[in-house]
CSV table of C-alpha atoms in Angstrom, one decimal:
chain,number,residue,atom,x,y,z
A,1,MET,CA,0.0,0.0,0.0
A,2,ARG,CA,2.8,2.3,0.9
A,3,SER,CA,4.7,1.5,-2.3
A,4,ASP,CA,1.6,2.3,-4.3
A,5,ARG,CA,1.4,5.8,-2.7
A,6,VAL,CA,5.1,6.3,-3.5
A,7,MET,CA,4.5,5.3,-7.1
A,8,VAL,CA,1.6,7.6,-7.4
A,9,SER,CA,3.6,10.5,-5.9
A,10,VAL,CA,6.5,9.8,-8.3
A,11,ARG,CA,4.2,9.7,-11.3
A,12,THR,CA,2.5,12.9,-10.2
A,13,TRP,CA,5.9,14.6,-9.8
A,14,LEU,CA,7.1,13.4,-13.2
A,15,SER,CA,3.9,14.5,-14.9
A,16,LYS,CA,4.2,18.0,-13.4
A,17,TRP,CA,7.9,18.2,-14.2
A,18,PHE,CA,7.4,17.0,-17.8
A,19,SER,CA,4.5,19.4,-18.4
A,20,GLN,CA,6.7,22.3,-17.3
A,21,TYR,CA,10.1,21.3,-18.8
A,22,GLY,CA,9.1,18.7,-21.4
A,23,LEU,CA,9.4,21.0,-24.4
A,24,PHE,CA,12.8,22.3,-23.2
A,25,VAL,CA,14.1,18.7,-22.8
A,26,VAL,CA,12.8,17.7,-26.3
A,27,LEU,CA,14.3,20.8,-27.9
A,28,MET,CA,17.6,20.3,-26.1
A,29,PHE,CA,18.0,16.7,-27.3
A,30,LEU,CA,17.0,17.7,-30.8
A,31,LEU,CA,19.7,20.5,-30.9
A,32,LEU,CA,22.3,18.1,-29.5
A,33,ALA,CA,21.4,15.5,-32.1
A,34,ILE,CA,21.7,18.2,-34.9
A,35,TRP,CA,25.0,19.4,-33.3
A,36,GLU,CA,26.4,15.8,-33.2
A,37,THR,CA,25.3,15.2,-36.8
A,38,ILE,CA,26.9,18.4,-38.2
A,39,VAL,CA,30.3,17.6,-36.6
A,40,ARG,CA,30.2,13.9,-37.5
A,41,MET,CA,29.4,14.7,-41.1
A,42,GLY,CA,32.4,17.0,-41.2
A,43,TRP,CA,30.5,20.2,-42.0
A,44,VAL,CA,32.2,21.9,-39.0
A,45,PRO,CA,35.8,21.0,-38.0
A,46,SER,CA,35.9,19.2,-34.6
A,47,PHE,CA,38.8,21.4,-33.5
A,48,ILE,CA,36.4,24.4,-33.7
A,49,ILE,CA,33.3,22.8,-32.2
A,50,PRO,CA,33.6,19.3,-30.9
A,51,ALA,CA,30.8,16.8,-30.9
A,52,PRO,CA,28.7,16.4,-27.7
A,53,THR,CA,29.9,12.8,-27.4
A,54,ALA,CA,33.5,14.0,-27.6
A,55,ILE,CA,32.9,16.5,-24.8
A,56,ILE,CA,31.3,13.8,-22.6
A,57,GLY,CA,34.3,11.6,-23.3
A,58,SER,CA,36.7,14.4,-22.3
A,59,LEU,CA,34.7,14.9,-19.1
A,60,VAL,CA,35.2,11.3,-18.3
A,61,GLU,CA,38.8,11.4,-19.2
A,62,HIS,CA,39.7,14.4,-17.1
A,63,ARG,CA,37.1,13.7,-14.4
A,64,ARG,CA,39.7,13.5,-11.6
A,65,LEU,CA,41.3,16.9,-12.4
A,66,LEU,CA,38.0,18.6,-13.1
A,67,LEU,CA,36.0,17.3,-10.2
A,68,THR,CA,38.6,17.1,-7.4
A,69,ILE,CA,40.8,20.2,-8.2
A,70,HIS,CA,39.3,22.7,-10.6
A,71,LEU,CA,35.6,22.5,-9.9
A,72,PRO,CA,36.1,22.9,-6.1
A,73,ALA,CA,38.4,25.8,-6.6
A,74,THR,CA,35.9,27.7,-8.8
A,75,PHE,CA,33.1,26.7,-6.4
A,76,MET,CA,34.9,28.2,-3.4
A,77,GLU,CA,35.6,31.5,-5.3
A,78,VAL,CA,31.9,31.7,-6.2
A,79,ILE,CA,30.6,30.9,-2.7
A,80,VAL,CA,32.9,33.3,-0.9
A,81,GLY,CA,32.3,36.1,-3.4
A,82,PHE,CA,28.6,35.5,-3.4
A,83,GLY,CA,28.4,35.5,0.4
A,84,LEU,CA,30.3,38.8,0.5
A,85,SER,CA,28.0,40.2,-2.1
A,86,ILE,CA,24.9,39.3,-0.2
A,87,VAL,CA,26.2,40.9,3.1
A,88,THR,CA,27.5,44.0,1.4
A,89,GLY,CA,24.5,44.4,-0.9
A,90,ILE,CA,22.0,44.2,1.9
A,91,MET,CA,23.9,46.6,4.1
A,92,LEU,CA,24.3,49.2,1.3
A,93,ALA,CA,20.6,48.9,0.2
A,94,THR,CA,19.4,49.2,3.7
A,95,GLY,CA,21.6,52.2,4.4
A,96,MET,CA,20.5,54.0,1.2
A,97,HIS,CA,16.9,53.3,2.1
A,98,MET,CA,17.2,54.5,5.6
A,99,ASN,CA,19.2,57.6,4.9
A,100,ARG,CA,18.9,59.8,1.9
A,101,SER,CA,22.3,61.3,2.4
A,102,ILE,CA,23.9,57.8,2.2
A,103,GLU,CA,22.0,57.2,-1.1
A,104,LYS,CA,23.2,60.4,-2.6
A,105,ALA,CA,26.8,59.7,-1.6
A,106,ILE,CA,27.1,56.0,-2.4
A,107,TYR,CA,24.7,55.2,-5.2
A,108,PRO,CA,26.8,57.0,-7.9
A,109,PHE,CA,29.9,55.0,-6.8
A,110,ILE,CA,27.9,51.8,-7.1
A,111,VAL,CA,26.9,52.6,-10.7
A,112,ILE,CA,30.5,53.7,-11.5
A,113,SER,CA,31.9,50.4,-10.2
A,114,GLN,CA,30.0,48.6,-13.0
A,115,THR,CA,31.3,50.8,-15.8
A,116,ILE,CA,35.0,49.8,-15.2
A,117,PRO,CA,35.9,46.7,-17.4
A,118,LEU,CA,36.7,43.7,-15.3
A,119,ILE,CA,39.6,42.8,-17.6
A,120,ALA,CA,41.3,46.0,-16.7
A,121,LEU,CA,40.8,45.6,-13.0
A,122,SER,CA,41.8,41.9,-12.8
A,123,PRO,CA,45.6,42.7,-13.1
A,124,VAL,CA,45.1,45.3,-10.3
A,125,PHE,CA,43.5,42.7,-8.0
A,126,ILE,CA,46.4,40.3,-8.8
A,127,LEU,CA,48.9,43.0,-7.9
A,128,TRP,CA,47.1,43.5,-4.6
A,129,PHE,CA,46.2,40.0,-3.6
A,130,GLY,CA,48.6,37.9,-5.8
A,131,TYR,CA,47.6,34.6,-7.4
A,132,THR,CA,45.4,33.7,-4.4
A,133,LEU,CA,41.8,33.0,-3.8
A,134,TRP,CA,41.1,36.6,-3.0
A,135,SER,CA,42.1,38.0,-6.4
A,136,LYS,CA,39.4,35.9,-7.9
A,137,VAL,CA,36.9,36.7,-5.1
A,138,ALA,CA,37.4,40.4,-5.7
A,139,VAL,CA,36.4,40.0,-9.3
A,140,VAL,CA,33.4,37.9,-8.3
A,141,PHE,CA,32.4,40.4,-5.7
A,142,LEU,CA,32.6,43.4,-8.0
A,143,ILE,CA,30.4,41.8,-10.7
A,144,ALA,CA,27.9,40.1,-8.3
A,145,PHE,CA,27.1,42.7,-5.6
A,146,PHE,CA,25.5,45.2,-8.0
A,147,PRO,CA,22.3,43.2,-8.8
A,148,ILE,CA,21.7,42.5,-5.1
A,149,VAL,CA,22.1,46.2,-4.1
A,150,VAL,CA,19.9,47.5,-6.8
A,151,SER,CA,17.1,44.9,-6.5
A,152,THR,CA,17.0,45.1,-2.7
A,153,TYR,CA,17.0,48.9,-2.7
A,154,ASP,CA,14.2,49.0,-5.3
A,155,GLY,CA,12.3,46.4,-3.4
A,156,LEU,CA,12.5,48.4,-0.2
A,157,ARG,CA,11.1,51.5,-2.0
A,158,GLN,CA,8.0,49.6,-3.0
A,159,GLY,CA,6.2,50.0,0.4
A,160,ASP,CA,2.5,50.7,0.1
A,161,PRO,CA,1.9,54.3,1.4
A,162,GLU,CA,-1.6,53.3,2.7
A,163,GLN,CA,-0.3,50.4,4.7
A,164,ARG,CA,2.5,52.6,6.0
A,165,GLU,CA,0.0,55.2,7.2
A,166,LEU,CA,-2.2,52.5,8.7
A,167,LEU,CA,0.8,51.2,10.7
A,168,LEU,CA,1.7,54.7,11.8
A,169,THR,CA,-1.8,55.3,13.1
A,170,MET,CA,-1.6,52.1,15.1
A,171,GLY,CA,1.5,53.3,16.8
A,172,ALA,CA,4.2,51.4,14.8
A,173,SER,CA,7.7,52.8,14.8
A,174,LYS,CA,9.9,53.2,11.7
A,175,TRP,CA,11.7,50.0,12.6
A,176,ASP,CA,8.4,48.1,12.9
A,177,ILE,CA,7.3,49.4,9.5
A,178,PHE,CA,10.7,48.4,8.1
A,179,CYS,CA,10.5,44.9,9.5
A,180,LYS,CA,6.8,44.1,9.0
A,181,LEU,CA,6.0,45.9,5.8
A,182,GLN,CA,9.1,46.9,3.7
A,183,ILE,CA,11.2,43.8,4.2
A,184,PRO,CA,8.4,41.4,3.1
A,185,LEU,CA,7.5,43.5,0.1
A,186,ALA,CA,11.2,43.7,-0.9
A,187,LEU,CA,11.8,39.9,-0.8
A,188,PRO,CA,10.7,39.1,-4.4
A,189,SER,CA,13.1,41.7,-5.7
A,190,PHE,CA,15.8,40.5,-3.3
A,191,PHE,CA,15.5,36.9,-4.5
A,192,SER,CA,15.5,38.1,-8.2
A,193,GLY,CA,18.8,39.9,-7.5
A,194,LEU,CA,20.2,36.8,-5.8
A,195,LYS,CA,19.4,34.7,-8.9
A,196,MET,CA,21.0,37.1,-11.2
A,197,SER,CA,24.0,37.6,-8.9
A,198,VAL,CA,24.8,33.9,-8.4
A,199,VAL,CA,25.1,33.4,-12.2
A,200,TYR,CA,27.3,36.5,-12.5
A,201,CYS,CA,29.5,35.0,-9.8
A,202,VAL,CA,30.3,32.0,-12.1
A,203,VAL,CA,31.2,34.5,-14.8
A,204,GLY,CA,33.4,36.6,-12.5
A,205,ALA,CA,35.2,33.5,-11.2
A,206,THR,CA,35.9,32.4,-14.8
A,207,ILE,CA,37.3,35.8,-15.8
A,208,GLY,CA,39.5,35.9,-12.7
A,209,GLU,CA,40.9,32.5,-13.4
A,210,TRP,CA,41.5,33.2,-17.1
A,211,LEU,CA,43.5,36.3,-16.3
A,212,GLY,CA,45.5,34.9,-13.4
A,213,GLY,CA,45.2,31.6,-11.6
A,214,SER,CA,46.8,28.2,-11.0
A,215,LYS,CA,43.5,26.2,-10.7
A,216,GLY,CA,39.9,26.5,-11.4
A,217,LEU,CA,37.7,25.7,-14.4
A,218,GLY,CA,38.5,29.0,-16.1
A,219,TYR,CA,42.2,28.3,-15.7
A,220,PHE,CA,41.8,24.8,-17.0
A,221,SER,CA,39.8,26.1,-20.0
A,222,ARG,CA,42.5,28.6,-20.8
A,223,ARG,CA,45.2,26.0,-20.6
A,224,MET,CA,43.3,23.6,-22.8
A,225,SER,CA,42.7,26.4,-25.3
A,226,SER,CA,46.4,27.2,-25.6
A,227,ASN,CA,47.0,23.4,-26.1
A,228,MET,CA,44.3,23.3,-28.8
A,229,ASN,CA,42.5,20.7,-26.8
A,230,THR,CA,39.0,21.8,-27.8
A,231,ASN,CA,37.2,18.8,-26.2
A,232,ALA,CA,38.7,19.5,-22.8
A,233,MET,CA,38.0,23.2,-23.1
A,234,PHE,CA,34.3,22.6,-23.8
A,235,ALA,CA,34.2,20.1,-21.0
A,236,ALA,CA,35.2,22.8,-18.6
A,237,ILE,CA,32.7,25.1,-20.1
A,238,VAL,CA,29.9,22.5,-19.6
A,239,LEU,CA,30.9,22.2,-16.0
A,240,LEU,CA,30.8,26.0,-15.6
A,241,SER,CA,27.4,26.1,-17.1
A,242,LEU,CA,26.1,23.3,-14.9
A,243,LEU,CA,27.5,25.0,-11.8
A,244,GLY,CA,25.6,28.2,-12.7
A,245,ILE,CA,22.4,26.2,-13.3
A,246,VAL,CA,22.6,24.3,-10.1
A,247,LEU,CA,23.2,27.5,-8.0
A,248,PHE,CA,20.4,29.3,-9.8
A,249,VAL,CA,18.0,26.4,-9.2
A,250,LEU,CA,19.1,26.2,-5.5
A,251,ILE,CA,18.3,29.9,-5.0
A,252,ALA,CA,14.9,29.5,-6.8
A,253,TRP,CA,14.2,26.5,-4.6
A,254,LEU,CA,15.0,28.5,-1.4
A,255,GLU,CA,12.8,31.3,-2.6
A,256,LYS,CA,9.9,28.9,-3.2
A,257,ARG,CA,10.4,27.3,0.2
A,258,PHE,CA,10.6,30.6,2.0
A,259,ASN,CA,7.5,31.9,0.3
A,260,THR,CA,5.6,28.7,1.0
A,261,ARG,CA,6.6,28.8,4.7
A,262,ARG,CA,5.8,32.5,5.0
A,263,HIS,CA,2.3,32.2,3.3
A,264,GLY,CA,1.6,29.0,5.2
A,265,GLY,CA,2.5,30.7,8.5
A,266,LYS,CA,0.1,33.6,7.7
A,267,GLY,CA,-2.6,31.1,6.8
A,268,LYS,CA,-2.3,29.4,10.2
A,269,THR,CA,-2.3,32.6,12.2
A,270,GLY,CA,-5.3,33.9,10.2
């Protein structure tokens, strides 16, 4: 009886999953089949774009280096930079929201920081931090904190004036309004910023490793490119893409869980 319920749950989950992602999966396999055919027929040289099966074979061949050395290095850079981006982004957004003078003083610098090419700054970070983790973390942080700051700040400004006035008439303080009204209204924008930021983190880590590093998927990709090993280079690119997808899905899952718990809690209290 229990096994029957499990089977029904699995079938229900598969049905929902396929109804949502089925077209994407079919299209992806179709594109991969076309890609494989084009390369196998010799219409595109394999040293320019390798076949998907060749990329998979290279992943298997270099699995020890990729999965035990380079992937963990890139993952560490992404996580540290992302964590610093979250803390700094929330602090800056909150400060700008609470104090107009802070916004006028800091917001232009936040915008200017995104106009400087990362390729020009990476050698500076290497000069400051050397070929260490922190030179890559600096690149990740610089590219990743901007979406969190802007999205969180914009979300905090979306407070409903009527609800604010109602809370004020009920004797609520500014801190009460901030915690009970503005933060909940800002959460959708905050999570949107997180999802953008975590993908940018992977890009930033790759750029940092390309310009100066001794390990990481970006470094491995650059080394394989200089050796004309296209299969291994694309294998690293696939892992970078998968890393970004996994982190994005994780943030989306956390957002869904948080919203479900918050709405469920309201339902119970109501």
